Short mmCIF file of C-alpha atoms in Angstrom, two decimals:
data_model
loop_
_atom_site.label_atom_id
_atom_site.label_comp_id
_atom_site.label_asym_id
_atom_site.label_seq_id
_atom_site.Cartn_x
_atom_site.Cartn_y
_atom_site.Cartn_z
CA UNK U 1303 -0.25 -0.08 -0.23
CA UNK U 1304 1.37 3.99 -0.70
CA UNK U 1305 -0.05 7.16 -0.16
CA UNK U 1306 -1.42 9.19 -2.62
CA UNK U 1307 -3.18 12.32 -2.22
CA UNK U 1308 -5.79 14.22 -3.72
CA UNK U 1309 -6.64 17.71 -4.07
CA UNK U 1310 -10.22 19.29 -3.39
CA UNK U 1311 -11.95 22.48 -2.91
CA UNK U 1312 -14.57 21.01 -0.82
CA UNK U 1313 -15.56 18.79 1.79
CA UNK U 1314 -16.81 15.75 0.62
CA UNK U 1315 -13.69 13.93 2.16
CA UNK U 1316 -15.51 14.19 5.04
CA UNK U 1317 -18.08 11.73 4.43
CA UNK U 1318 -15.77 9.43 3.45
CA UNK U 1319 -14.69 7.47 6.80
CA UNK U 1320 -15.18 7.84 10.11
CA UNK U 1321 -12.77 10.55 11.32
CA UNK U 1322 -10.63 10.76 14.79
CA UNK U 1323 -12.18 13.63 17.22
CA UNK U 1324 -9.94 16.40 16.84
CA UNK U 1325 -7.15 17.38 19.94
CA UNK U 1326 -9.00 20.99 19.61
CA UNK U 1327 -12.65 22.85 19.29
CA UNK U 1328 -11.36 24.14 16.91
CA UNK U 1329 -10.98 21.64 14.38
CA UNK U 1330 -14.14 20.26 14.54
CA UNK U 1331 -16.42 20.29 11.32
CA UNK U 1332 -18.92 22.13 13.64
CA UNK U 1333 -16.30 24.67 13.86
CA UNK U 1334 -15.17 24.85 10.60
CA UNK U 1335 -18.81 24.87 9.15
CA UNK U 1336 -19.56 27.63 11.02
CA UNK U 1337 -16.90 29.47 9.92
CA UNK U 1338 -17.97 28.64 6.29
CA UNK U 1339 -21.15 28.80 6.69
CA UNK U 1340 -20.83 32.34 7.93
CA UNK U 1341 -18.46 33.91 5.79
CA UNK U 1342 -15.27 33.94 7.55
CA UNK U 1343 -13.28 31.79 4.91
CA UNK U 1344 -14.18 31.77 0.95
CA UNK U 1345 -13.21 33.94 -1.20
CA UNK U 1346 -14.58 36.97 -0.36
CA UNK U 1347 -12.38 36.78 2.63
CA UNK U 1348 -9.85 35.93 0.93
CA UNK U 1349 -9.44 32.48 2.97
CA UNK U 1350 -9.83 30.18 -0.78
CA UNK U 1351 -9.35 26.38 1.70
CA UNK U 1352 -8.43 23.55 -0.43
CA UNK U 1353 -8.24 20.54 1.28
CA UNK U 1354 -5.59 18.34 0.92
CA UNK U 1355 -6.80 14.34 0.97
CA UNK U 1356 -3.50 11.89 1.53
CA UNK U 1357 -5.17 8.00 0.51
CA UNK U 1358 -3.75 4.74 1.02
CA UNK U 1359 -4.19 2.32 -2.29
CA UNK U 1360 -3.04 -0.89 -3.34
CA UNK U 1361 0.18 -0.24 -5.19
CA UNK U 1362 -0.97 -1.66 -8.04
CA UNK U 1363 -3.34 1.81 -8.06
CA UNK U 1364 -0.99 4.03 -7.34
CA UNK U 1365 -0.60 4.97 -11.57
CA UNK U 1366 -3.79 5.12 -11.92
CA UNK U 1367 -6.58 5.91 -9.55
CA UNK U 1368 -4.79 8.52 -7.98
CA UNK U 1369 -5.03 12.10 -9.84
CA UNK U 1370 -4.16 15.74 -9.09
CA UNK U 1371 -5.95 19.35 -9.03
CA UNK U 1372 -4.90 20.94 -12.39
CA UNK U 1373 -7.17 24.18 -12.53
CA UNK U 1374 -6.27 25.00 -8.59
CA UNK U 1375 -6.55 28.85 -9.68
CA UNK U 1376 -10.22 29.05 -10.35
CA UNK U 1377 -11.48 27.30 -6.97
CA UNK U 1378 -14.91 27.62 -8.12
CA UNK U 1379 -14.36 25.42 -10.48
CA UNK U 1380 -16.25 21.52 -9.41
CA UNK U 1381 -13.12 19.54 -9.99
CA UNK U 1382 -14.88 16.77 -10.53
CA UNK U 1383 -12.10 14.66 -11.71
CA UNK U 1384 -10.66 15.31 -8.20
CA UNK U 1385 -13.61 14.42 -6.59
CA UNK U 1386 -13.74 11.02 -8.57
CA UNK U 1387 -10.40 10.43 -6.92
CA UNK U 1388 -10.45 11.05 -4.12
CA UNK U 1389 -13.71 8.57 -3.20
CA UNK U 1390 -12.40 5.53 -5.56
CA UNK U 1391 -13.41 2.54 -4.30
CA UNK U 1392 -9.47 1.42 -3.88
CA UNK U 1393 -8.44 4.20 -2.02
CA UNK U 1394 -8.63 4.91 1.60
CA UNK U 1395 -8.61 8.43 3.14
CA UNK U 1396 -5.36 8.39 5.72
CA UNK U 1397 -6.09 12.12 6.57
CA UNK U 1398 -6.49 15.40 5.19
CA UNK U 1399 -4.28 18.33 5.28
CA UNK U 1400 -6.47 22.34 5.15
CA UNK U 1401 -4.94 24.83 3.17
CA UNK U 1402 -6.00 28.48 2.30
CA UNK U 1403 -4.34 30.26 -1.22
CA UNK U 1404 -4.18 33.66 0.78
CA UNK U 1405 -3.33 37.94 -0.17
CA UNK U 1406 -2.45 39.12 3.02
CA UNK U 1407 -1.61 38.38 6.44
CA UNK U 1408 -4.64 39.24 8.66
CA UNK U 1409 -6.56 36.90 11.44
CA UNK U 1410 -3.03 34.55 11.68
CA UNK U 1411 -0.67 35.94 14.34
CA UNK U 1412 2.61 34.84 13.21
CA UNK U 1413 4.08 37.93 10.57
CA UNK U 1414 5.99 37.54 8.00
CA UNK U 1415 5.44 41.53 6.76
CA UNK U 1416 9.54 41.60 7.08
CA UNK U 1417 9.60 38.91 4.21
CA UNK U 1418 6.70 40.22 2.63
CA UNK U 1419 8.81 43.51 2.51
CA UNK U 1420 12.06 41.68 1.05
CA UNK U 1421 10.61 40.36 -1.74
CA UNK U 1422 8.96 43.87 -2.26
CA UNK U 1423 12.69 45.57 -2.45
CA UNK U 1424 13.96 43.03 -5.33
CA UNK U 1425 10.36 43.39 -7.25
CA UNK U 1426 9.07 39.40 -6.80
CA UNK U 1427 5.06 38.88 -6.00
CA UNK U 1428 5.31 37.54 -2.16
CA UNK U 1429 1.13 37.46 -3.07
CA UNK U 1430 -0.32 34.92 -3.71
CA UNK U 1431 1.01 32.18 -0.18
CA UNK U 1432 -0.11 29.59 1.02
CA UNK U 1433 -0.86 28.97 4.91
CA UNK U 1434 -3.01 25.88 6.91
CA UNK U 1435 -3.77 27.15 10.29
CA UNK U 1436 -7.07 27.55 12.77
CA UNK U 1437 -8.29 31.28 11.23
CA UNK U 1438 -8.39 33.90 13.60
CA UNK U 1439 -7.24 31.85 15.98
CA UNK U 1440 -3.53 31.23 18.18
CA UNK U 1441 -4.48 28.18 19.83
CA UNK U 1442 -1.39 25.05 19.14
CA UNK U 1443 -3.18 22.35 18.19
CA UNK U 1444 -3.27 19.59 15.07
CA UNK U 1445 -3.61 20.86 11.67
CA UNK U 1446 -4.78 17.87 10.33
CA UNK U 1447 -7.65 15.65 10.39
CA UNK U 1448 -6.79 11.95 11.23
CA UNK U 1449 -8.91 8.54 9.24
CA UNK U 1450 -10.02 6.38 13.05
CA UNK U 1451 -6.77 4.37 14.18
CA UNK U 1452 -4.32 6.23 12.30
CA UNK U 1453 -1.45 7.91 13.90
CA UNK U 1454 0.67 11.10 12.38
CA UNK U 1455 3.46 9.44 10.69
CA UNK U 1456 6.26 10.99 8.52
CA UNK U 1457 5.02 9.53 5.40
CA UNK U 1458 1.63 11.47 5.03
CA UNK U 1459 4.06 14.69 6.14
CA UNK U 1460 5.57 14.39 3.19
CA UNK U 1461 2.77 13.19 0.90
CA UNK U 1462 0.56 16.33 2.09
CA UNK U 1463 3.87 19.03 2.40
CA UNK U 1464 3.80 17.09 -1.40
CA UNK U 1465 0.18 18.29 -2.32
CA UNK U 1466 0.92 21.91 -1.23
CA UNK U 1467 3.82 21.91 -3.23
CA UNK U 1468 1.08 20.99 -5.92
CA UNK U 1469 -1.19 23.66 -4.90
CA UNK U 1470 1.84 26.75 -4.57
CA UNK U 1471 3.08 25.17 -8.55
CA UNK U 1472 -0.10 25.59 -10.52
CA UNK U 1473 -1.12 28.87 -8.60
CA UNK U 1474 2.51 30.81 -7.88
CA UNK U 1475 2.46 30.59 -4.36
CA UNK U 1476 5.79 32.46 -2.66
CA UNK U 1477 5.23 30.29 0.36
CA UNK U 1478 3.34 27.90 2.53
CA UNK U 1479 3.00 28.54 6.34
CA UNK U 1480 2.17 25.61 9.20
CA UNK U 1481 0.86 28.22 12.38
CA UNK U 1482 0.48 27.39 15.48
CA UNK U 1483 0.94 23.85 15.01
CA UNK U 1484 2.18 21.24 17.97
CA UNK U 1485 5.61 20.34 19.04
CA UNK U 1486 4.83 16.89 17.03
CA UNK U 1487 3.67 17.98 14.16
CA UNK U 1488 7.02 20.72 13.68
CA UNK U 1489 8.67 17.85 14.54
CA UNK U 1490 8.50 15.45 11.82
CA UNK U 1491 7.29 17.93 9.13
CA UNK U 1492 11.64 19.70 9.51
CA UNK U 1493 13.17 16.40 10.49
CA UNK U 1494 11.68 14.23 7.25
CA UNK U 1495 12.74 17.64 4.03
CA UNK U 1496 16.20 19.00 3.93
CA UNK U 1497 17.40 21.35 6.04
CA UNK U 1498 20.80 21.22 4.83
CA UNK U 1499 20.50 22.85 1.68
CA UNK U 1500 22.91 23.58 -1.75
CA UNK U 1501 21.91 27.12 -2.40
CA UNK U 1502 24.37 27.89 -4.59
CA UNK U 1503 23.70 24.85 -7.00
CA UNK U 1504 20.33 25.91 -6.74
CA UNK U 1505 20.20 29.74 -7.88
CA UNK U 1506 23.01 28.86 -10.69
CA UNK U 1507 20.91 26.28 -12.07
CA UNK U 1508 17.91 29.09 -11.27
CA UNK U 1509 20.15 31.53 -14.16
CA UNK U 1510 20.47 28.90 -16.44
CA UNK U 1511 17.24 28.48 -16.72
CA UNK U 1512 16.47 25.15 -14.81
CA UNK U 1513 13.65 25.59 -12.05
CA UNK U 1514 14.63 24.11 -8.76
CA UNK U 1515 12.12 21.29 -7.20
CA UNK U 1516 10.03 22.44 -4.14
CA UNK U 1517 11.50 19.45 -2.94
CA UNK U 1518 14.24 20.83 -2.47
CA UNK U 1519 13.19 23.54 -0.43
CA UNK U 1520 13.64 22.91 3.44
CA UNK U 1521 11.15 23.41 6.24
CA UNK U 1522 12.40 26.23 8.31
CA UNK U 1523 10.35 27.03 11.50
CA UNK U 1524 10.24 29.41 14.09
CA UNK U 1525 9.12 29.55 17.97
CA UNK U 1526 6.89 31.83 19.87
CA UNK U 1527 5.59 32.39 23.15
CA UNK U 1528 2.31 32.82 24.62
CA UNK U 1529 1.63 31.76 28.36
CA UNK U 1530 -0.99 28.86 29.40
CA UNK U 1531 -2.43 28.17 33.30
CA UNK U 1532 -1.63 24.71 34.64
CA UNK U 1533 -4.45 23.21 37.31
CA UNK U 1534 -0.98 21.90 38.84
CA UNK U 1535 -0.55 21.74 42.88
CA UNK U 1536 2.90 21.37 44.01
CA UNK U 1537 2.06 22.14 47.12
CA UNK U 1538 -0.35 19.27 47.06
CA UNK U 1539 1.52 16.09 45.37
CA UNK U 1540 0.43 17.88 42.11
CA UNK U 1541 -2.64 17.56 42.41
CA UNK U 1542 -5.45 19.40 40.76
CA UNK U 1543 -6.56 23.06 42.81
CA UNK U 1544 -9.64 22.60 45.33
CA UNK U 1545 -10.32 26.17 44.51
CA UNK U 1546 -9.50 29.47 43.46
CA UNK U 1547 -7.83 29.86 46.86
CA UNK U 1548 -5.54 27.50 46.73
CA UNK U 1549 -4.19 28.99 43.30
CA UNK U 1550 -3.65 32.14 45.14
CA UNK U 1551 -1.39 30.56 48.59
CA UNK U 1552 1.22 29.36 45.23
CA UNK U 1553 1.35 32.49 44.41
CA UNK U 1554 3.90 34.71 46.33
CA UNK U 1555 1.81 37.24 49.05
CA UNK U 1556 2.44 40.45 46.81
CA UNK U 1557 0.72 38.98 44.20
CA UNK U 1558 -1.79 37.09 46.04
CA UNK U 1559 -2.61 40.52 47.24
CA UNK U 1560 -2.53 42.38 43.96
CA UNK U 1561 -4.86 38.94 42.32
CA UNK U 1562 -7.52 40.40 45.59
CA UNK U 1563 -6.95 43.86 45.30
CA UNK U 1564 -8.26 44.05 41.53
CA UNK U 1565 -10.64 41.11 41.98
CA UNK U 1566 -12.59 44.17 45.19
CA UNK U 1567 -11.42 46.17 42.51
CA UNK U 1568 -14.50 45.46 40.10
CA UNK U 1569 -17.36 44.87 43.29
CA UNK U 1570 -16.63 48.20 44.31
CA UNK U 1571 -17.35 49.55 41.10
CA UNK U 1572 -20.78 47.85 41.90
CA UNK U 1573 -20.15 45.55 39.16
CA UNK U 1574 -21.07 41.22 39.59
CA UNK U 1575 -20.25 38.60 37.04
CA UNK U 1576 -21.51 35.36 36.76
CA UNK U 1577 -20.65 32.65 33.82
CA UNK U 1578 -23.15 30.62 31.34
CA UNK U 1579 -22.75 27.59 29.50
CA UNK U 1580 -24.07 25.47 26.09
CA UNK U 1581 -27.43 25.67 26.12
CA UNK U 1582 -28.02 28.44 29.72
CA UNK U 1583 -26.94 31.75 26.80
CA UNK U 1584 -29.89 32.90 25.98
CA UNK U 1585 -30.54 34.71 22.80
CA UNK U 1586 -30.29 38.10 25.04
CA UNK U 1587 -27.92 37.22 26.19
CA UNK U 1588 -25.35 36.62 22.52
CA UNK U 1589 -27.08 39.73 21.13
CA UNK U 1590 -25.05 41.43 24.56
CA UNK U 1591 -22.03 39.42 24.08
CA UNK U 1592 -21.79 40.59 20.31
CA UNK U 1593 -22.10 44.43 21.69
CA UNK U 1594 -19.35 43.81 23.71
CA UNK U 1595 -17.00 42.06 20.90
CA UNK U 1596 -17.77 44.37 18.72
CA UNK U 1597 -16.95 47.18 20.44
CA UNK U 1598 -13.14 46.17 20.96
CA UNK U 1599 -13.35 46.26 17.19
CA UNK U 1600 -14.87 49.87 16.81
CA UNK U 1601 -12.18 51.31 19.78
CA UNK U 1602 -9.84 50.70 17.10
CA UNK U 1603 -11.18 51.65 13.92
CA UNK U 1604 -11.82 47.96 12.09
CA UNK U 1605 -14.33 45.70 11.63
CA UNK U 1606 -15.00 42.47 13.46
CA UNK U 1607 -13.45 39.30 11.17
CA UNK U 1608 -16.93 37.36 12.75
CA UNK U 1609 -20.70 37.48 12.76
CA UNK U 1610 -22.94 37.41 15.02
CA UNK U 1611 -24.42 34.82 13.10
CA UNK U 1612 -21.02 32.69 13.69
CA UNK U 1613 -21.57 32.86 17.66
CA UNK U 1614 -25.19 31.54 16.99
CA UNK U 1615 -24.06 28.92 15.24
CA UNK U 1616 -21.56 27.47 17.63
CA UNK U 1617 -24.34 27.72 20.04
CA UNK U 1618 -26.29 25.63 17.62
CA UNK U 1619 -23.95 23.04 16.86
CA UNK U 1620 -21.37 22.48 19.90
CA UNK U 1621 -23.37 24.03 22.43
CA UNK U 1622 -21.18 21.67 25.18
CA UNK U 1623 -17.95 23.09 23.91
CA UNK U 1624 -19.48 27.06 24.89
CA UNK U 1625 -18.74 29.28 28.38
CA UNK U 1626 -19.77 32.85 28.62
CA UNK U 1627 -18.78 34.82 31.08
CA UNK U 1628 -20.57 38.30 32.02
CA UNK U 1629 -19.74 40.87 34.31
CA UNK U 1630 -23.44 43.39 35.34
CA UNK U 1631 -23.15 46.95 36.60
CA UNK U 1632 -25.45 47.64 39.72
CA UNK U 1633 -28.98 47.63 37.82
CA UNK U 1634 -28.16 44.50 36.49
CA UNK U 1635 -27.36 45.49 32.66
CA UNK U 1636 -24.36 43.35 30.68
CA UNK U 1637 -21.46 45.46 29.95
CA UNK U 1638 -19.14 43.13 29.57
CA UNK U 1639 -18.24 39.86 27.76
CA UNK U 1640 -16.14 36.60 27.31
CA UNK U 1641 -16.88 34.27 26.05
CA UNK U 1642 -14.40 30.57 26.40
CA UNK U 1643 -14.37 27.39 23.88
CA UNK U 1644 -13.35 24.10 26.10
CA UNK U 1645 -13.24 20.65 25.76
CA UNK U 1646 -14.11 17.75 27.56
CA UNK U 1647 -13.42 18.22 31.20
CA UNK U 1648 -12.89 13.74 31.22
CA UNK U 1649 -10.84 14.41 27.77
CA UNK U 1650 -7.28 14.25 28.26
CA UNK U 1651 -5.34 17.90 28.75
CA UNK U 1652 -8.21 19.03 28.67
CA UNK U 1653 -7.89 22.63 28.32
CA UNK U 1654 -10.28 26.18 28.55
CA UNK U 1655 -9.51 28.36 26.06
CA UNK U 1656 -9.88 32.06 26.59
CA UNK U 1657 -11.13 33.48 22.93
CA UNK U 1658 -13.65 36.40 22.38
CA UNK U 1659 -14.05 39.99 25.00
CA UNK U 1660 -15.96 42.92 24.51
CA UNK U 1661 -16.38 45.47 27.00
CA UNK U 1662 -18.67 49.10 26.46
CA UNK U 1663 -16.54 51.11 28.98
CA UNK U 1664 -13.01 51.49 31.06
CA UNK U 1665 -13.95 49.55 33.82
CA UNK U 1666 -11.26 49.46 36.55
CA UNK U 1667 -9.38 45.46 36.23
CA UNK U 1668 -12.38 43.89 34.81
CA UNK U 1669 -10.74 42.98 32.28
CA UNK U 1670 -8.94 40.87 34.37
CA UNK U 1671 -11.86 39.78 35.84
CA UNK U 1672 -13.78 38.84 33.65
CA UNK U 1673 -11.23 37.31 31.01
CA UNK U 1674 -8.86 35.51 33.76
CA UNK U 1675 -10.19 34.69 37.64
CA UNK U 1676 -13.26 34.18 35.55
CA UNK U 1677 -11.18 31.50 33.63
CA UNK U 1678 -9.51 30.11 36.48
CA UNK U 1679 -12.41 29.42 38.43
CA UNK U 1680 -13.96 27.67 35.60
CA UNK U 1681 -11.41 25.73 35.12
CA UNK U 1682 -10.40 25.10 38.77
CA UNK U 1683 -14.10 23.46 38.56
CA UNK U 1684 -14.45 21.69 36.14
CA UNK U 1685 -10.80 19.54 36.48
CA UNK U 1686 -9.35 20.98 34.17
CA UNK U 1687 -5.77 21.16 33.28
CA UNK U 1688 -5.11 23.43 31.67
CA UNK U 1689 -6.10 27.29 30.54
CA UNK U 1690 -4.83 29.15 27.25
CA UNK U 1691 -5.78 32.37 27.60
CA UNK U 1692 -4.74 33.31 24.12
CA UNK U 1693 -1.73 35.41 22.84
CA UNK U 1694 0.13 37.64 24.08
CA UNK U 1695 0.59 39.56 26.97
CA UNK U 1696 2.83 39.98 30.02
CA UNK U 1697 0.29 40.90 32.23
CA UNK U 1698 -0.48 37.59 31.94
CA UNK U 1699 2.92 35.55 33.38
CA UNK U 1700 2.14 37.85 37.04
CA UNK U 1701 -1.10 36.39 36.74
CA UNK U 1702 0.58 32.31 36.39
CA UNK U 1703 0.30 31.78 33.50
CA UNK U 1704 3.79 29.80 32.45
CA UNK U 1705 5.55 30.87 28.77
CA UNK U 1706 5.18 28.51 26.80
CA UNK U 1707 7.02 27.90 23.21
CA UNK U 1708 4.46 27.77 20.11
CA UNK U 1709 5.41 26.85 16.82
CA UNK U 1710 5.14 27.86 13.04
CA UNK U 1711 7.21 26.04 9.51
CA UNK U 1712 7.23 27.29 6.31
CA UNK U 1713 8.37 26.37 3.09
CA UNK U 1714 9.87 29.57 1.06
CA UNK U 1715 9.71 28.36 -2.57
CA UNK U 1716 12.17 30.76 -4.10
CA UNK U 1717 16.18 29.45 -3.43
CA UNK U 1718 17.11 33.22 -3.71
CA UNK U 1719 15.02 34.02 -0.58
CA UNK U 1720 15.77 31.32 1.04
CA UNK U 1721 18.86 31.83 3.21
CA UNK U 1722 18.00 35.24 4.19
CA UNK U 1723 14.50 33.94 6.06
CA UNK U 1724 16.31 30.83 7.39
CA UNK U 1725 18.71 33.15 9.41
CA UNK U 1726 15.84 34.65 10.64
CA UNK U 1727 13.88 32.45 11.80
CA UNK U 1728 17.84 31.03 13.45
CA UNK U 1729 17.62 33.84 15.29
CA UNK U 1730 13.94 34.32 16.03
CA UNK U 1731 14.58 30.94 17.94
CA UNK U 1732 17.77 31.74 19.87
CA UNK U 1733 15.43 35.30 20.74
CA UNK U 1734 12.54 33.54 21.36
CA UNK U 1735 14.61 30.37 24.05
CA UNK U 1736 16.48 33.21 26.33
CA UNK U 1737 13.08 35.89 26.44
CA UNK U 1738 11.24 32.22 27.13
CA UNK U 1739 14.11 32.36 30.07
CA UNK U 1740 13.51 35.52 31.30
CA UNK U 1741 9.55 34.40 31.46
CA UNK U 1742 10.05 32.26 33.44
CA UNK U 1743 12.20 33.47 35.81
CA UNK U 1744 9.76 36.40 36.86
CA UNK U 1745 6.81 33.39 37.42
CA UNK U 1746 4.50 35.03 41.22
CA UNK U 1747 5.13 31.30 42.13
CA UNK U 1748 6.78 31.02 46.06
CA UNK U 1749 9.67 28.92 45.22
CA UNK U 1750 7.81 25.44 46.52
CA UNK U 1751 5.64 25.75 44.03
CA UNK U 1752 7.93 27.05 40.87
CA UNK U 1753 7.39 24.71 37.94
CA UNK U 1754 10.46 23.18 36.47
CA UNK U 1755 11.33 25.24 33.82
CA UNK U 1756 11.60 23.08 31.03
CA UNK U 1757 13.52 23.84 27.27
CA UNK U 1758 10.95 21.85 25.56
CA UNK U 1759 8.06 23.66 26.48
#
């Protein structure tokens, strides 16, 4: 049996086999369907999806049963030959990698603007570019859907990337970017592709009118830093925290005092907070939430990426993953909202994800209360293992969120730019390693509850 790929511009592959439950709610079919149905992804949004379907075929079938896309640049057409290949009875779906054709960087959170500027200075097009990510969502997780019974292997990754290279060649993409991927995927991808390339040879070949093949290009890795809270009481044999006060007792006295003072300030403004989950979130709650959410963008003169219909779609199709924290003024009016998604509490490494926030005005310490402390209380109550509050923000660090490595991988198809970008990535990794070390040393835990620094974390 061998692995082959097909390129699809629809989700017909979802019905071809049974798929594993994804590691986060953001890779659930329901989440992606909500994005598509509400226009958050698609041609108009500048997130044009293409799906690389990896499937296993008998060796006798491998030469004749699989067709690749020959008209990828026009995804509005029905690629019937591709779809027929994908559902060939001799082909067994193994994995699917989503790829977006993009002409911008919006909603990604791993920034390569300087690369685009370098291309522009040399008069070379950086667009279109290819991106594999969960749109608008800087959450680490799997980026392939795997069929039940399959595990992520080097062969699957290499086959999927061959599909990416095929797309890049057809549309003239400058690069491919896999964002917020798991450490496992980063390790397999970088190890499975060339890392030591003869740039001089490639440039000479190009000067002589010979095209270099994509397989000659390396997979480059970048690393970033986010902050992740762990529900682990080292003072009590690494058991989950019994309550919020138990968590506070692991912090230095000054930090405990600061957090308690922030929570008092919220109450002293006549503000109370409440949490609702799933079906308990009403139509009026969603309207109030969206009003707050829009305000977050309005103060920056921007339009939100997501519509109220998107959030209502989540409420209809995956309510078991939703928690809404609300702040109410003294008259009972909702003045701020924060929406979280979370894994099933009994799942492995169950995590709470802080995602969408907004307030109708400026209130002292309310952001900390609604986005962090309400989330911490909920994670402790539900027995969740982690709390991922979202990207950026050293203010998370001093509230007990531990610096954690994020990974992205990048494939540059023009050999003239590979050395400089590879050097940038190497220096960036070194800088981020130093930053994580410094951030770790600034953690607010007392000596008895200070976690060990993990250089690989």
